[in-house]
Coordinates of C-alpha atoms in Angstrom, one line a residue:
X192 CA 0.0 0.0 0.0
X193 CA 1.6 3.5 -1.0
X194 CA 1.9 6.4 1.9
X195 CA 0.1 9.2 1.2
X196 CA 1.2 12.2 3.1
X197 CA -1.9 13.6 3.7
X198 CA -2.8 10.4 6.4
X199 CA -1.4 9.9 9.4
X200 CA 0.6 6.6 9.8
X201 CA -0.8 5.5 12.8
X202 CA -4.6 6.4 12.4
X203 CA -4.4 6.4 8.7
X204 CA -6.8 9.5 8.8
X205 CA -6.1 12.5 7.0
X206 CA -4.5 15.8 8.3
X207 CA -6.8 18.7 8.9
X208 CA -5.9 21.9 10.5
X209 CA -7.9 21.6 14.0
X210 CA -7.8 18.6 15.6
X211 CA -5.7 16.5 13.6
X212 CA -2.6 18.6 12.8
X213 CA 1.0 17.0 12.1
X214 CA 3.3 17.2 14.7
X215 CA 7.1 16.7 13.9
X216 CA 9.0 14.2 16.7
X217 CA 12.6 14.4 17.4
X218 CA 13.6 11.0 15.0
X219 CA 11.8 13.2 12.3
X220 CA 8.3 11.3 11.9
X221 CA 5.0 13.1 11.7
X222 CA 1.8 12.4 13.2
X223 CA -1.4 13.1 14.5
X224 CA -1.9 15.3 17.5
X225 CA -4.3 12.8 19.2
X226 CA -2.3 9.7 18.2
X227 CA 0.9 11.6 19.3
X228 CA -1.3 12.0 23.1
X229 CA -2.3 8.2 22.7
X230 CA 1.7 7.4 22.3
X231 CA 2.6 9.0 25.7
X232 CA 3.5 7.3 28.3
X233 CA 5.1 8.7 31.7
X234 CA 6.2 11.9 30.2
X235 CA 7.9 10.2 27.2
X236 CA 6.5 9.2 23.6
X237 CA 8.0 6.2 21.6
X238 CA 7.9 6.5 18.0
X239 CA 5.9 4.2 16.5
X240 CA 8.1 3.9 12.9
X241 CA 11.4 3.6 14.5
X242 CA 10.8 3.6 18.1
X243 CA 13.3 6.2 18.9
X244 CA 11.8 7.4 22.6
X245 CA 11.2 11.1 23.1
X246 CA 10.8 13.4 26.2
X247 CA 7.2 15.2 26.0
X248 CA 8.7 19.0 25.8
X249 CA 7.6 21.4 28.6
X250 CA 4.5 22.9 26.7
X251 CA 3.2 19.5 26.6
X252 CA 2.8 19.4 22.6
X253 CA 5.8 18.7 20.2
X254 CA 6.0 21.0 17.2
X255 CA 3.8 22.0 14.9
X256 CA 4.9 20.6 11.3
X257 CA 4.1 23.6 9.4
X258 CA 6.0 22.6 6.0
X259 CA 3.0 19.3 5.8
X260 CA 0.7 22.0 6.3
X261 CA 1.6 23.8 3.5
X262 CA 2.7 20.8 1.6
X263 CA -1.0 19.2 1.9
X264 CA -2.7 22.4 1.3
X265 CA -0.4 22.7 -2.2
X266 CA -1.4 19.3 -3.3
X267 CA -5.0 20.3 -2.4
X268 CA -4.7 23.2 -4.7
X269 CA -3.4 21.4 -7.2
X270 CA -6.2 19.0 -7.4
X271 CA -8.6 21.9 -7.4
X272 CA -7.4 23.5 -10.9
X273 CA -9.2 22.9 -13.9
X274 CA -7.5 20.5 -16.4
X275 CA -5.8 22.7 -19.3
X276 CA -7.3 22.8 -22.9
X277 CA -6.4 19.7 -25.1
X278 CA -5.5 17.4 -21.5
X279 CA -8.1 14.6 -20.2
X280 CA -8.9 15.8 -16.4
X281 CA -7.2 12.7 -14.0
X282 CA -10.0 11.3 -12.1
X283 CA -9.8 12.0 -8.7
X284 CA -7.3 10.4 -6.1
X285 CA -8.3 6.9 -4.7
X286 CA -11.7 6.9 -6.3
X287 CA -12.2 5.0 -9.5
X288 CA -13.4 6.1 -12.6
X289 CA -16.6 5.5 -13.6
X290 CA -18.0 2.1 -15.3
X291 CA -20.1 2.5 -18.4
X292 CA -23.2 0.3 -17.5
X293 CA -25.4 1.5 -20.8
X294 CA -25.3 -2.1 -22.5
X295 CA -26.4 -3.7 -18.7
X296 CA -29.6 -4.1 -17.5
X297 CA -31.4 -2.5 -14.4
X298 CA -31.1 -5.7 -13.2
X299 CA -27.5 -6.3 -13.4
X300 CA -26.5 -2.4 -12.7
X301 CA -29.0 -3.6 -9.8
X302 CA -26.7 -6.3 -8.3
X303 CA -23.4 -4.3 -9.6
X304 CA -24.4 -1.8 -6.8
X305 CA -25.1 -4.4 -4.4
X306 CA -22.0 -6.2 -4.9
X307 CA -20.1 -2.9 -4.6
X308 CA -21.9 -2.0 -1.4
X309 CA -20.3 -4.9 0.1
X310 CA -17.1 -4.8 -1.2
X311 CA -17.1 -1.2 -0.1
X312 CA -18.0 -2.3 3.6
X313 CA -15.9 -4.8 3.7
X314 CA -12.6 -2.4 2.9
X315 CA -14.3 -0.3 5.6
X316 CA -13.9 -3.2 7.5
X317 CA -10.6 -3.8 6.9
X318 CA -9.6 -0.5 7.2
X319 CA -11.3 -0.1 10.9
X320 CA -9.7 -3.8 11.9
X321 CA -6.2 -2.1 10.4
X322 CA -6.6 1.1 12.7
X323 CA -7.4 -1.2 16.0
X324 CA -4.0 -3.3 15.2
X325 CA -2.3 -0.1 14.7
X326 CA -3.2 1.4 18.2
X327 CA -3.0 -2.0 19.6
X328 CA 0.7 -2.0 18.3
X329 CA 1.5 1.7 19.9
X330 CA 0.1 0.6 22.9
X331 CA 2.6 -2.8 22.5
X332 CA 5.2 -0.7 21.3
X333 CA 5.0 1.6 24.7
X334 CA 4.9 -2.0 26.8
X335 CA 7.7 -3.3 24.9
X336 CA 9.6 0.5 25.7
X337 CA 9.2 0.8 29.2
X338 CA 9.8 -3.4 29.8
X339 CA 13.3 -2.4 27.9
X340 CA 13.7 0.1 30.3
X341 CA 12.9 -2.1 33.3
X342 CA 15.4 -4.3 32.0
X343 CA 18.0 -2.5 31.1
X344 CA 17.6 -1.2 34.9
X345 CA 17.8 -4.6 35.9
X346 CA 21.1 -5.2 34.1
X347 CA 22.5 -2.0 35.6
X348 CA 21.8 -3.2 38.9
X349 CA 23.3 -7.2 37.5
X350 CA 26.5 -5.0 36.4
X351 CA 26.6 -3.2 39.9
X352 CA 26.2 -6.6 41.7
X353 CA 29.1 -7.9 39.3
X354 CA 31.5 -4.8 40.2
X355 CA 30.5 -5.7 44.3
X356 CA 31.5 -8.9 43.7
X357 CA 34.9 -8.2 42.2
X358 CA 35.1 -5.7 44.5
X359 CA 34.8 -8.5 47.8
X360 CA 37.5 -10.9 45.5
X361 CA 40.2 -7.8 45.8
X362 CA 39.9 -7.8 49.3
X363 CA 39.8 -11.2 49.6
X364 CA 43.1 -11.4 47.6
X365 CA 44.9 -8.5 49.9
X366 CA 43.7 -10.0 53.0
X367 CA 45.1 -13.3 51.5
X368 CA 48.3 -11.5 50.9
X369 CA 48.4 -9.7 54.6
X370 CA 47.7 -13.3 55.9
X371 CA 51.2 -14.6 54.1
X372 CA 52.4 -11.7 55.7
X373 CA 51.5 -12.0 59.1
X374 CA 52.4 -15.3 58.7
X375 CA 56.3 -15.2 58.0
X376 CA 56.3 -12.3 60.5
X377 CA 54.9 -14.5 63.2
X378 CA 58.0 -17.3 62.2
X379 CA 60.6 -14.6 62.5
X380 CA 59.1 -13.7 65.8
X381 CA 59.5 -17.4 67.1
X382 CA 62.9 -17.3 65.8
X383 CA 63.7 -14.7 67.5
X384 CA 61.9 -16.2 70.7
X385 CA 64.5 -18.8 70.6
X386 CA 67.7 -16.5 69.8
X387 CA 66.3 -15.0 73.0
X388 CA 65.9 -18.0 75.3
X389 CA 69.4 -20.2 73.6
X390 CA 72.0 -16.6 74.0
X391 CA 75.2 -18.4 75.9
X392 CA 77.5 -15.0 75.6
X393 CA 77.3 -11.5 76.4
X394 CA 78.1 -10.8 73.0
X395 CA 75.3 -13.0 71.5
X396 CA 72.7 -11.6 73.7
X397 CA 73.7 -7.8 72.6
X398 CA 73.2 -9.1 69.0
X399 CA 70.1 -10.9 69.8
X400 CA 68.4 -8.0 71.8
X401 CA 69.7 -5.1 69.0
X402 CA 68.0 -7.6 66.0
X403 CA 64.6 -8.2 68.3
X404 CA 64.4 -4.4 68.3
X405 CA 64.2 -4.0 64.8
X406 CA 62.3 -6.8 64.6
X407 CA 59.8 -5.1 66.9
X408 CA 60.2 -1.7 65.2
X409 CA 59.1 -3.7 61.8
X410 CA 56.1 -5.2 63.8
X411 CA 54.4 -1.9 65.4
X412 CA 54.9 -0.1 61.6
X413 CA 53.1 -3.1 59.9
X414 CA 50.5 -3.1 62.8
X415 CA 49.8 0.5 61.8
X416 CA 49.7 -0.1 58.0
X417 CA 47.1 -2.7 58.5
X418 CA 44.3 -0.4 60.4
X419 CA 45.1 2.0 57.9
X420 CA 44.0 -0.2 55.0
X421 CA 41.9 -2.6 56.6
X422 CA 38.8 -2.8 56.2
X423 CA 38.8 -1.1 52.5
X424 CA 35.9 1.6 53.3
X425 CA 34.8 1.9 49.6
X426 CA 34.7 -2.0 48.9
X427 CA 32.0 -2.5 52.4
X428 CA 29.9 0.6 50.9
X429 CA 29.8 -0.9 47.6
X430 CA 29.2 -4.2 48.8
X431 CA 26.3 -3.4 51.2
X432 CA 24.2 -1.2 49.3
X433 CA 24.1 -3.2 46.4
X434 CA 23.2 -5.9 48.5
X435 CA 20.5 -4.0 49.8
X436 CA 19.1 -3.4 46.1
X437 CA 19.6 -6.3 45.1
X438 CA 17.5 -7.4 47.7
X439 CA 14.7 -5.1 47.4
X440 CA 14.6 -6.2 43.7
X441 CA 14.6 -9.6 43.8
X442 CA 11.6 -9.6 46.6
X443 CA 9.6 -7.6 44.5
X444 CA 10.2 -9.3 41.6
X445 CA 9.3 -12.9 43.0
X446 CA 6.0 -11.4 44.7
X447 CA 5.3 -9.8 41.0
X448 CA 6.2 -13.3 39.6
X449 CA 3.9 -15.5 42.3
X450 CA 1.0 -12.8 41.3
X451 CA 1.3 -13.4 37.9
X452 CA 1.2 -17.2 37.7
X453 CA -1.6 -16.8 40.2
X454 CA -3.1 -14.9 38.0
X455 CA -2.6 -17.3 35.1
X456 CA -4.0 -20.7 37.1
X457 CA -7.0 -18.5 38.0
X458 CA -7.7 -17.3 34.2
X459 CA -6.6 -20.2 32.2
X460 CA -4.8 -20.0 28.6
X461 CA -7.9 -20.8 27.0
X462 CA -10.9 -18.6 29.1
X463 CA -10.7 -16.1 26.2
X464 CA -11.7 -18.3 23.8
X465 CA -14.3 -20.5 25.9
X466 CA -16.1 -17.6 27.8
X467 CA -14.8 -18.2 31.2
X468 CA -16.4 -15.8 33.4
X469 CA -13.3 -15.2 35.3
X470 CA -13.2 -12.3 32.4
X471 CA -13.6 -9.2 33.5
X472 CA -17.9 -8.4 32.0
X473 CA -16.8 -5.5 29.6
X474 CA -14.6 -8.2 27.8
X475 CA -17.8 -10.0 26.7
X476 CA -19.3 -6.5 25.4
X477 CA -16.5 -5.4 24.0
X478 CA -16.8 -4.6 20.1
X479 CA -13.0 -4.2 19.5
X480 CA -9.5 -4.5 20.5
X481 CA -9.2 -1.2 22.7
X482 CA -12.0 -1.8 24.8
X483 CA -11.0 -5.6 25.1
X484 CA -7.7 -4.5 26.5
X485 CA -9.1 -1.9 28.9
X486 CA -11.3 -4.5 30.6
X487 CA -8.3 -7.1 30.8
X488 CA -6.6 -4.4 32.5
X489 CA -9.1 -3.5 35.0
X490 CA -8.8 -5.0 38.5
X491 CA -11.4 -7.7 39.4
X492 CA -14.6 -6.9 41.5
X493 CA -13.7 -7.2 45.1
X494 CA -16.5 -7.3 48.5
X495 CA -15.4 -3.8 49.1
X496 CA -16.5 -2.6 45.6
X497 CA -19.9 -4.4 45.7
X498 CA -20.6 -2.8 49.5
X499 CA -19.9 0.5 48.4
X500 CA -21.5 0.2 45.2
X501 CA -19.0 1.8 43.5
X502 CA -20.1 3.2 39.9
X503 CA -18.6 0.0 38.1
X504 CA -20.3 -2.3 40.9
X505 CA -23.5 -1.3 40.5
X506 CA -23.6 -1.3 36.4
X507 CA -22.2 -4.8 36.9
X508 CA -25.0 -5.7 39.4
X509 CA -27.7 -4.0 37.4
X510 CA -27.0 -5.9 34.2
X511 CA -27.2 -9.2 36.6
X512 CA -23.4 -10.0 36.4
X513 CA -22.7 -10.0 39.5
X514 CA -22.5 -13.5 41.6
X515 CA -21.9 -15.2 45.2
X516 CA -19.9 -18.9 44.4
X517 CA -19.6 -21.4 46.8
X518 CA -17.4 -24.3 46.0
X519 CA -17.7 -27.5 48.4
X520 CA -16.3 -31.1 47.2
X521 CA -16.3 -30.2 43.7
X522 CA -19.4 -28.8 43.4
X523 CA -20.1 -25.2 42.5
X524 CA -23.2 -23.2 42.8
X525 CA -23.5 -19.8 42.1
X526 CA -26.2 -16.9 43.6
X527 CA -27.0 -13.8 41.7
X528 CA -26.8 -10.6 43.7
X529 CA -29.3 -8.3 42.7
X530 CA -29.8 -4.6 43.7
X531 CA -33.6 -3.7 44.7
X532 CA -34.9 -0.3 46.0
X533 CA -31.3 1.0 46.8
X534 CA -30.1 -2.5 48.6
X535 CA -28.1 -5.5 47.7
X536 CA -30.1 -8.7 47.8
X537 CA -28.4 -12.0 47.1
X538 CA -30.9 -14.5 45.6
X539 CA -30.6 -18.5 46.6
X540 CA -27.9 -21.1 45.4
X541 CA -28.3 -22.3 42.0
X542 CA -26.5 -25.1 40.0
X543 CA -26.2 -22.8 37.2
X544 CA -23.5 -21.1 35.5
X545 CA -22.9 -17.7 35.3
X546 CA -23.5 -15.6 31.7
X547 CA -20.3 -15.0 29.9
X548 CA -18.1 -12.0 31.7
X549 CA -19.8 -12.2 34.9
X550 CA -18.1 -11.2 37.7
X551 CA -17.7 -13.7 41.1
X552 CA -17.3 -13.4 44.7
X553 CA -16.8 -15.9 47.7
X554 CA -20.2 -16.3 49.3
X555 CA -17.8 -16.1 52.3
X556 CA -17.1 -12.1 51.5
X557 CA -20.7 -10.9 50.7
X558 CA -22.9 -13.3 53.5
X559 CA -22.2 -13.0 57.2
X560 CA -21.5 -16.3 59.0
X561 CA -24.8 -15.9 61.5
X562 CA -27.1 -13.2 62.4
X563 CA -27.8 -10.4 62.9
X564 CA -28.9 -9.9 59.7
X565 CA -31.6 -9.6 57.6
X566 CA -33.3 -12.5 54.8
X567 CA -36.1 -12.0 52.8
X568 CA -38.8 -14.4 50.9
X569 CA -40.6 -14.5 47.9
X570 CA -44.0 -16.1 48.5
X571 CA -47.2 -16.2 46.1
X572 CA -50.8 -17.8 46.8
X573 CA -52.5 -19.3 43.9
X574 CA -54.2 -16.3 41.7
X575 CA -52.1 -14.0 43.1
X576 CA -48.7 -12.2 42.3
X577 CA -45.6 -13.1 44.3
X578 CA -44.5 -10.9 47.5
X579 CA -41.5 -10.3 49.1
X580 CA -41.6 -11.0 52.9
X581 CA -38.2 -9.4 55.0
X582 CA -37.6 -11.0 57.8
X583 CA -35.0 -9.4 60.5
X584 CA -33.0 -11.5 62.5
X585 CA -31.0 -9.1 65.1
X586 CA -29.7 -12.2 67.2
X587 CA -27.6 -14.5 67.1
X588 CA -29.6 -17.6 67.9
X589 CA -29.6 -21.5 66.5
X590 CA -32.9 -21.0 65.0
X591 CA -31.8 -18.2 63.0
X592 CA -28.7 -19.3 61.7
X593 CA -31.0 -21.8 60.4
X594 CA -33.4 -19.9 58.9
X595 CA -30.7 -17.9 57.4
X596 CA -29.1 -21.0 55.8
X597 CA -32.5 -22.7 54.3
X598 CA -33.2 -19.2 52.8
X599 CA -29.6 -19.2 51.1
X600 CA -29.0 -22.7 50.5
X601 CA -25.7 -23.1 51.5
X602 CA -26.2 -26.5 53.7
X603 CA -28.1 -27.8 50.8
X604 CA -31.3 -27.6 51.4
X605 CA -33.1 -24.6 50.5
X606 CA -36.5 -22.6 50.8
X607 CA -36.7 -22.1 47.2
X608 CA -39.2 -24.0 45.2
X609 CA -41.2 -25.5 48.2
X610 CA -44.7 -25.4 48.9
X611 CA -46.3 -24.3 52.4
X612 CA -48.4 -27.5 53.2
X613 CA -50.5 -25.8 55.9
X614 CA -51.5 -22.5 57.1
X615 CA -52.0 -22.3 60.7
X616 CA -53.8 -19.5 63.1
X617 CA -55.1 -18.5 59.8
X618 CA -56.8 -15.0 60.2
X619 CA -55.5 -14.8 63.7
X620 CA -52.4 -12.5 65.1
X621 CA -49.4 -14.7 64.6
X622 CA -50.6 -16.7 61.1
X623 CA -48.1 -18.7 59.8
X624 CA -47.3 -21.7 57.2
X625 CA -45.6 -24.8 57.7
X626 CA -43.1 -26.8 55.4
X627 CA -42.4 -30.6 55.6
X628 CA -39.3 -31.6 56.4
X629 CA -37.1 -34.5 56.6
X630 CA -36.9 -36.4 59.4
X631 CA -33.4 -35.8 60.8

């Protein structure tokens, strides 16, 4: 495919002179200004033709490129002048020139159109499937910059950990070499020890005494020499706060690394393709690459989001996407949390599976263990439309923990479905139904 100057690279949209101008970078390419704000990332822009990486300049904007400006507006000018005498007028750029349809019939001019409709929407297509890949590449291409960064960080800090460690093998070899030292001075020290203790004469003890001297004088300078180079002051700094980094680093990056395959046990390689509903909800609904990414990149639902019905929360609950799982021996069942007259309100246990890109949470994080709380029931009479019964239970008691588990279902056995078999004190203050149970 030829470049045509007038189209930015990236969005392949043509330069105007409002919200699309060409902007100049560094490394010489020209873009769009909104493509050129969709490049930056932490005050720095990474070319997208030869990835040469750019400081965003203190106005915030790089440079207007005034000489496309005038270029495109030539070229423009050019294609407005009338064709000269005696010359066939070029048809215009990138549209075809016309088909002559006299010899065809309605018919066929008919299905020509038709044909061309749909050839025509499908280049649209293409083009529109070509500008998602080439944001979806920017945005690679600014994850592939910074990563280099991080990297070449990390190599820094593997070259600073290389210099420590030649660093500590120095010392280790002048320490060695102090040792031999030491060593042969302690030997001379015996010998003189002995000179000392075997002198028969007058005149070998002078000579003994007069060499243990200078013997001693030799000891107390090389005592001195040995605080004043030991230890080596630059070699422990080095040595310690590299260490330190290193550290840091390697914690961080084995907490990142644990999170990440986490992550990836939770997700599965295949949930994109199969629907998992581990996926965030906005991946189901999303209609392209963009929007797909933003919703992998947003964090998962948590019981704090869902209490305070945050914005996302409650769009999530209100689409019914929202679910309580409980997971015991294998089996999972799932409860829809719904929102009603300002209040969450999480329905019974189900064997069910939730809709693609629902989101899920522990029945443990949005159900108390026991009262006090409050449950509610949905009861209908034959003839007569179903009503919801609230029922507060402010204590603590066996029987309400009870009650609170057969409305939910999470023993198994559940409220939902059964039939009151009997009504009793019917009319009277304190009417209520009864419900066969099992023998226990």
């Amino acid at each position: 495919m030829d470049d045509n100057v007038e189209d930015c690279p990236v969005c392949f949209i043509t330069f105007d002179d409002t919200l699309r101008r060409p902007r100049t970078l560094p490394c010489g390419h020209t873009l769009c200004s909104p493509c050129i704000d969709g490049l930056k990332q932490q005050d720095a822009v990474t070319c997208p033709t030869c990835r040469a990486s750019h400081a965003v300049p203190g106005a915030g904007h790089f440079p207007i490129s005034y000489i496309t400006e005038d270029f495109i507006r030539g070229l423009r000018g050019l294609a407005s002048l009338p064709a000269e005498p005696g010359k066939q007028a070029a048809p215009p750029v990138r549209r075809p020139a016309p088909k002559a349809t006299t010899g065809l019939s309605k018919r066929a001019q008919s299905l020509l159109q038709e044909q061309e409709a749909t050839v025509l929407a499908a280049i649209r297509s293409c083009q529109e499937e070509q500008s998602q890949l080439a944001e979806y590449l920017t945005t690679l291409g600014g994850w592939s910059s910074r990563q280099q960064r991080l990297q070449d960080e990390l190599w820094a800090l593997v070259d600073q950990s290389k210099s420590a460690l030649e660093a500590v093998r120095r010392e280790e070899s002048r320490v060695e070499g102090r040792q031999e030292e030491v060593w042969q001075k302690e030997q001379q020290l015996h010998a003189a020890l002995q000179s000392l203790r075997t002198a028969a004469t007058r005149q070998e003890a002078y000579e003994v005494i007069e060499d243990t001297d200078h013997l001693m004088e030799k000891d107390s300078q090389r005592t001195g020499e040995c605080l004043g180079v030991f230890p080596d002051v630059h070699a422990v700094t080095i040595v310690t706060r590299v260490a330190c980094a290193s550290r840091a680093a390697l914690q961080a990056a084995t907490t990142a690394a644990a999170a990440t395959q986490a992550a990836l046990e939770a997700a599965g390689t295949a949930a994109a393709t199969s629907g998992d509903s581990s996926f965030p909800a906005a991946w189901a609904a999303a209609s392209s690459i963009a929007d797909r990414l933003q919703a992998l990149l947003e964090p998962p639902l948590t019981a704090e989001d869902l209490h305070s019905l945050t914005q996302r929360a409650r769009g999530l609950v209100e689409a019914g996407l929202v679910f309580a799982v409980q997971d015991v021996k294998g089996q999972t069942r799932h409860a829809r949390i719904s929102l009603e007259d300002g209040r969450l309100h999480l329905l019974s246990l189900q064997a069910q599976v939730p809709p693609p890109g629902a989101a899920t949470l522990q029945m443990g994080e949005v159900v108390p263990a026991a009262p006090p709380c409050k449950v509610f029931l949905d009861m209908a009479w034959p003839g007569s439309a179903a009503r919801r019964v609230l029922v507060s239970l402010p204590v603590d008691t066996p029987v309400g923990r009870q009650f609170m588990l057969l409305c939910s279902g999470q023993r198994g056995a559940c409220y939902a479905n059964t039939r009151l078999f009997k009504v009793m004190d019917e009319g009277q203050p304190g009417e209520c139904g009864g419900r066969r149970l099992p023998d226990r």
